[in-house]
Amino acid sequence: MEGRILITGAAGFIGFHLARRLLADGWVVSAIDNLNDYYDPGLKRDRLAQLEGHPAFQFQPLDLADRGGMRTLFAGPHFDVVVNLAAQAGVRHSLKAPHSYVDSNVVGFLNVLEGCRAQGVDHLLFASSSSVYGANNRLPYSVHDPVDHPVSLYAATKRAGELMAHSYAHLYGIPSTGLRFFTVYGPWGRPDMAYFSFTQKILAGQPIPVFNHGQMQRDYTYIDDIIEGVARLIPHAPEAQDIWPEDPASSAAPFCIQNIGNHTPVALTDFIHILEECLGKSAQIEWLPMQDGDVVATYADVTELQQSVGFAPDTPLRAGLQRFVTWYRQYYG
Ligand code: NAD
């Protein structure tokens, strides 16, 4: 499948990698991003610079929350597929800057949904997050688990996005897939995430802050596996399903949720040891208590992903971290 695709947040970590992959697959990629300074905008510009020479790539600086600008965007050429990755990300920051989360992840996402409705796109895929599972779920996290205990505003806005998309899928028949990503890491990654800032600090000989005294587990997922999962899901638009065929009002919306995670949780202390080995340098650790908004463990059940597209992430953490460290040394050389 190929055609014209809109990627929001294309200067971001996952958006950049997805744009690069889809250009190679033959898509015409339209891209937007507001290039905000939540983390180093220079890194975002450097990612975009890798894409901008490609003849099938078009970039426009635009904020999702700019209703007029979004309307104009969707009044232009038709998008076969939309992938919404633009968001205010980060669990801890949502305690400090709550409004930016609602502006981008709720109000901005509504503008994406309205655009998809106006255009009648074939498939909307949108980034959700493992954080929607909150603190009270059994492990591994299944897409069938209840998700009504968000423990951060970030998680609440991501869950709100899922519910909004579900309602638009039901009302307007927009086939939609929510992507619950699990702790994504790799080259061109996000400096606000622990693996990145730990690398900076260990190399600089500074202590790394380790919360909950290291009693945490994360399902670290390598970027190429995330991209493979998303690329395979693009042609798999969900279909509406009859619940009771005799009652036309009973059809279920063309909507589904997928976990994309490595289904191999790793203890934070083990993660630090592997990173130390990749860097060839020991960490100084500052042990700290649990932070508000955090969950103790994440672990993806990927049964549905495997059944839908015959793929699940499987890059071992050591191999993925080694590739990140190699990129890091080249980039910051
Ligand atoms: P990122 O911050 O690198 O990318 C997001 C991009 O969106 C940034 O370039 C930013 O400038 C842009 N953006 C933010 N608000 C915007 C707005 N209002 N209008 C236009 N552009 C805006 O983050 P990422 O790691 O690439 O994450 C992509 C998506 O995946 C996000 O929705 C995030 O919540 C989700 N997610 C990421 C992870 C992870 O571990 N990286 C895990 C779960 C979910």
Tab-separated table of N, CA and C and ligand atoms in Angstrom, residues 8-15 32-36 38-39 44 47 62-65 84-90 103-105 108 127-130 154 158 179-185 190 192-193, ligand 1:
chain	number	residue	atom	x	y	z
A	8	THR	N	1.969	13.711	11.753
A	8	THR	CA	2.123	14.849	12.660
A	8	THR	C	3.242	14.517	13.655
A	9	GLY	N	3.985	15.546	14.057
A	9	GLY	CA	5.109	15.303	14.965
A	9	GLY	C	6.286	14.662	14.246
A	10	ALA	N	6.469	15.005	12.960
A	10	ALA	CA	7.488	14.341	12.141
A	10	ALA	C	8.909	14.775	12.492
A	11	ALA	N	9.059	15.878	13.254
A	11	ALA	CA	10.407	16.252	13.710
A	11	ALA	C	10.740	15.551	15.023
A	12	GLY	N	9.777	14.813	15.555
A	12	GLY	CA	9.984	14.089	16.817
A	12	GLY	C	10.696	12.766	16.562
A	13	PHE	N	11.007	12.088	17.648
A	13	PHE	CA	11.786	10.839	17.601
A	13	PHE	C	11.094	9.782	16.729
A	14	ILE	N	9.865	9.427	17.078
A	14	ILE	CA	9.193	8.340	16.364
A	14	ILE	C	8.738	8.829	14.981
A	15	GLY	N	8.259	10.078	14.907
A	15	GLY	CA	7.777	10.619	13.632
A	15	GLY	C	8.875	10.666	12.578
A	32	ILE	N	3.906	17.663	9.562
A	32	ILE	CA	3.803	18.903	10.343
A	32	ILE	C	4.429	18.679	11.717
A	33	ASP	N	4.819	19.797	12.338
A	33	ASP	CA	5.382	19.770	13.690
A	33	ASP	C	5.446	21.222	14.147
A	34	ASN	N	5.233	21.467	15.431
A	34	ASN	CA	5.350	22.864	15.890
A	34	ASN	C	6.770	23.193	16.366
A	35	LEU	N	7.670	22.204	16.327
A	35	LEU	CA	9.095	22.410	16.659
A	35	LEU	C	9.265	23.091	18.014
A	36	ASN	N	8.501	22.668	18.993
A	36	ASN	CA	8.554	23.336	20.309
A	36	ASN	C	9.869	23.040	21.032
A	38	TYR	N	10.366	21.787	24.130
A	38	TYR	CA	10.286	20.871	25.278
A	38	TYR	C	11.639	20.173	25.490
A	39	TYR	N	12.294	19.815	24.375
A	39	TYR	CA	13.712	19.443	24.439
A	39	TYR	C	14.391	20.078	23.235
A	44	LYS	N	15.618	18.367	16.745
A	44	LYS	CA	14.455	18.226	15.846
A	44	LYS	C	14.809	18.730	14.442
A	47	ARG	N	16.934	16.199	12.687
A	47	ARG	CA	16.157	15.062	12.160
A	47	ARG	C	15.486	15.463	10.851
A	62	LEU	N	3.484	23.682	11.935
A	62	LEU	CA	2.068	23.908	12.276
A	62	LEU	C	1.781	23.285	13.634
A	63	ASP	N	0.998	24.008	14.440
A	63	ASP	CA	0.590	23.502	15.748
A	63	ASP	C	-0.773	22.832	15.622
A	64	LEU	N	-0.907	21.640	16.193
A	64	LEU	CA	-2.192	20.925	16.141
A	64	LEU	C	-3.330	21.765	16.702
A	65	ALA	N	-3.002	22.613	17.682
A	65	ALA	CA	-4.059	23.391	18.346
A	65	ALA	C	-4.470	24.627	17.541
A	84	ASN	N	-1.041	10.269	13.693
A	84	ASN	CA	-0.876	11.366	14.648
A	84	ASN	C	0.119	10.975	15.746
A	85	LEU	N	1.304	11.551	15.643
A	85	LEU	CA	2.335	11.303	16.660
A	85	LEU	C	2.634	12.567	17.458
A	86	ALA	N	2.237	13.729	16.954
A	86	ALA	CA	2.489	14.981	17.674
A	86	ALA	C	1.743	14.949	18.999
A	87	ALA	N	2.440	15.292	20.050
A	87	ALA	CA	1.820	15.329	21.378
A	87	ALA	C	2.802	15.983	22.323
A	88	GLN	N	2.280	16.458	23.429
A	88	GLN	CA	3.174	16.780	24.537
A	88	GLN	C	3.407	15.476	25.270
A	89	ALA	N	4.628	14.964	25.180
A	89	ALA	CA	4.967	13.677	25.797
A	89	ALA	C	5.616	13.911	27.163
A	90	GLY	N	5.835	12.811	27.902
A	90	GLY	CA	6.535	12.883	29.185
A	90	GLY	C	5.580	12.861	30.357
A	103	ASP	N	-3.729	21.148	25.656
A	103	ASP	CA	-3.700	21.902	24.388
A	103	ASP	C	-3.345	20.981	23.212
A	104	SER	N	-2.276	20.200	23.359
A	104	SER	CA	-1.813	19.381	22.225
A	104	SER	C	-2.568	18.057	22.119
A	105	ASN	N	-2.746	17.375	23.252
A	105	ASN	CA	-3.198	15.980	23.212
A	105	ASN	C	-4.721	15.853	23.187
A	108	GLY	N	-5.712	19.756	20.376
A	108	GLY	CA	-5.029	19.534	19.094
A	108	GLY	C	-5.510	18.265	18.418
A	127	ALA	N	-0.878	7.901	18.234
A	127	ALA	CA	-0.065	7.443	19.359
A	127	ALA	C	-0.846	7.566	20.653
A	128	SER	N	-0.995	6.426	21.325
A	128	SER	CA	-1.426	6.443	22.712
A	128	SER	C	-0.187	6.067	23.529
A	129	SER	N	-0.356	5.387	24.631
A	129	SER	CA	0.813	5.107	25.464
A	129	SER	C	0.510	3.987	26.451
A	130	SER	N	1.550	3.246	26.824
A	130	SER	CA	1.403	2.226	27.878
A	130	SER	C	0.957	2.864	29.192
A	154	TYR	N	-0.663	13.188	31.815
A	154	TYR	CA	-0.254	12.682	30.499
A	154	TYR	C	-1.084	11.457	30.134
A	158	LYS	N	-3.872	10.868	27.088
A	158	LYS	CA	-3.733	9.800	26.085
A	158	LYS	C	-4.989	8.927	26.072
A	179	LEU	N	-2.331	3.342	19.123
A	179	LEU	CA	-1.046	2.650	19.263
A	179	LEU	C	-0.501	2.892	20.664
A	180	ARG	N	-0.550	1.865	21.498
A	180	ARG	CA	0.018	2.017	22.854
A	180	ARG	C	1.484	1.607	22.798
A	181	PHE	N	2.364	2.623	22.693
A	181	PHE	CA	3.802	2.380	22.651
A	181	PHE	C	4.328	2.174	24.068
A	182	PHE	N	5.342	1.297	24.177
A	182	PHE	CA	6.005	1.031	25.465
A	182	PHE	C	7.441	1.545	25.387
A	183	THR	N	7.824	2.439	26.296
A	183	THR	CA	9.183	2.999	26.464
A	183	THR	C	10.089	2.782	25.246
A	184	VAL	N	9.993	3.713	24.307
A	184	VAL	CA	10.705	3.576	23.030
A	184	VAL	C	12.098	4.195	23.167
A	185	TYR	N	13.122	3.496	22.658
A	185	TYR	CA	14.484	4.014	22.747
A	185	TYR	C	15.206	3.723	21.434
A	190	ARG	N	14.905	10.695	22.418
A	190	ARG	CA	14.443	11.888	23.145
A	190	ARG	C	15.321	12.164	24.356
A	192	ASP	N	14.857	13.823	26.936
A	192	ASP	CA	14.189	13.869	28.247
A	192	ASP	C	13.989	12.471	28.827
A	193	MET	N	14.234	11.417	28.042
A	193	MET	CA	13.980	10.067	28.552
A	193	MET	C	15.209	9.526	29.278
B	1	NAD	P1	8.679	13.627	20.568
B	1	NAD	O1	8.436	14.659	21.601
B	1	NAD	O2	10.070	13.372	20.121
B	1	NAD	O3	7.790	13.920	19.279
B	1	NAD	C1	6.592	14.657	19.310
B	1	NAD	C2	6.714	15.778	18.293
B	1	NAD	O4	5.476	16.470	18.282
B	1	NAD	C3	7.793	16.813	18.660
B	1	NAD	O5	8.668	17.007	17.572
B	1	NAD	C4	7.016	18.081	18.991
B	1	NAD	O6	7.701	19.254	18.554
B	1	NAD	C5	5.720	17.854	18.247
B	1	NAD	N1	4.569	18.512	18.870
B	1	NAD	C6	4.223	18.529	20.185
B	1	NAD	N2	3.082	19.209	20.363
B	1	NAD	C7	2.687	19.623	19.133
B	1	NAD	C8	1.584	20.366	18.649
B	1	NAD	N3	0.670	20.864	19.483
B	1	NAD	N4	1.491	20.598	17.318
B	1	NAD	C9	2.438	20.131	16.452
B	1	NAD	N5	3.513	19.428	16.851
B	1	NAD	C10	3.633	19.179	18.179
B	1	NAD	O7	8.023	12.280	21.131
B	1	NAD	P2	8.081	10.784	20.573
B	1	NAD	O8	8.838	9.982	21.547
B	1	NAD	O9	8.474	10.781	19.139
B	1	NAD	O10	6.565	10.387	20.726
B	1	NAD	C11	5.658	10.362	19.631
B	1	NAD	C12	4.298	9.980	20.158
B	1	NAD	O11	4.356	8.697	20.806
B	1	NAD	C13	3.742	10.949	21.205
B	1	NAD	O12	2.353	11.052	20.989
B	1	NAD	C14	4.032	10.264	22.518
B	1	NAD	O13	3.114	10.653	23.512
B	1	NAD	C15	3.865	8.815	22.131
B	1	NAD	N6	4.602	7.861	22.981
B	1	NAD	C16	5.971	7.871	22.994
B	1	NAD	C17	6.647	6.961	23.794
B	1	NAD	C18	8.151	6.911	23.862
B	1	NAD	O14	8.678	6.145	24.670
B	1	NAD	N7	8.881	7.679	23.049
B	1	NAD	C19	5.928	6.047	24.586
B	1	NAD	C20	4.540	6.075	24.544
B	1	NAD	C21	3.892	6.977	23.717
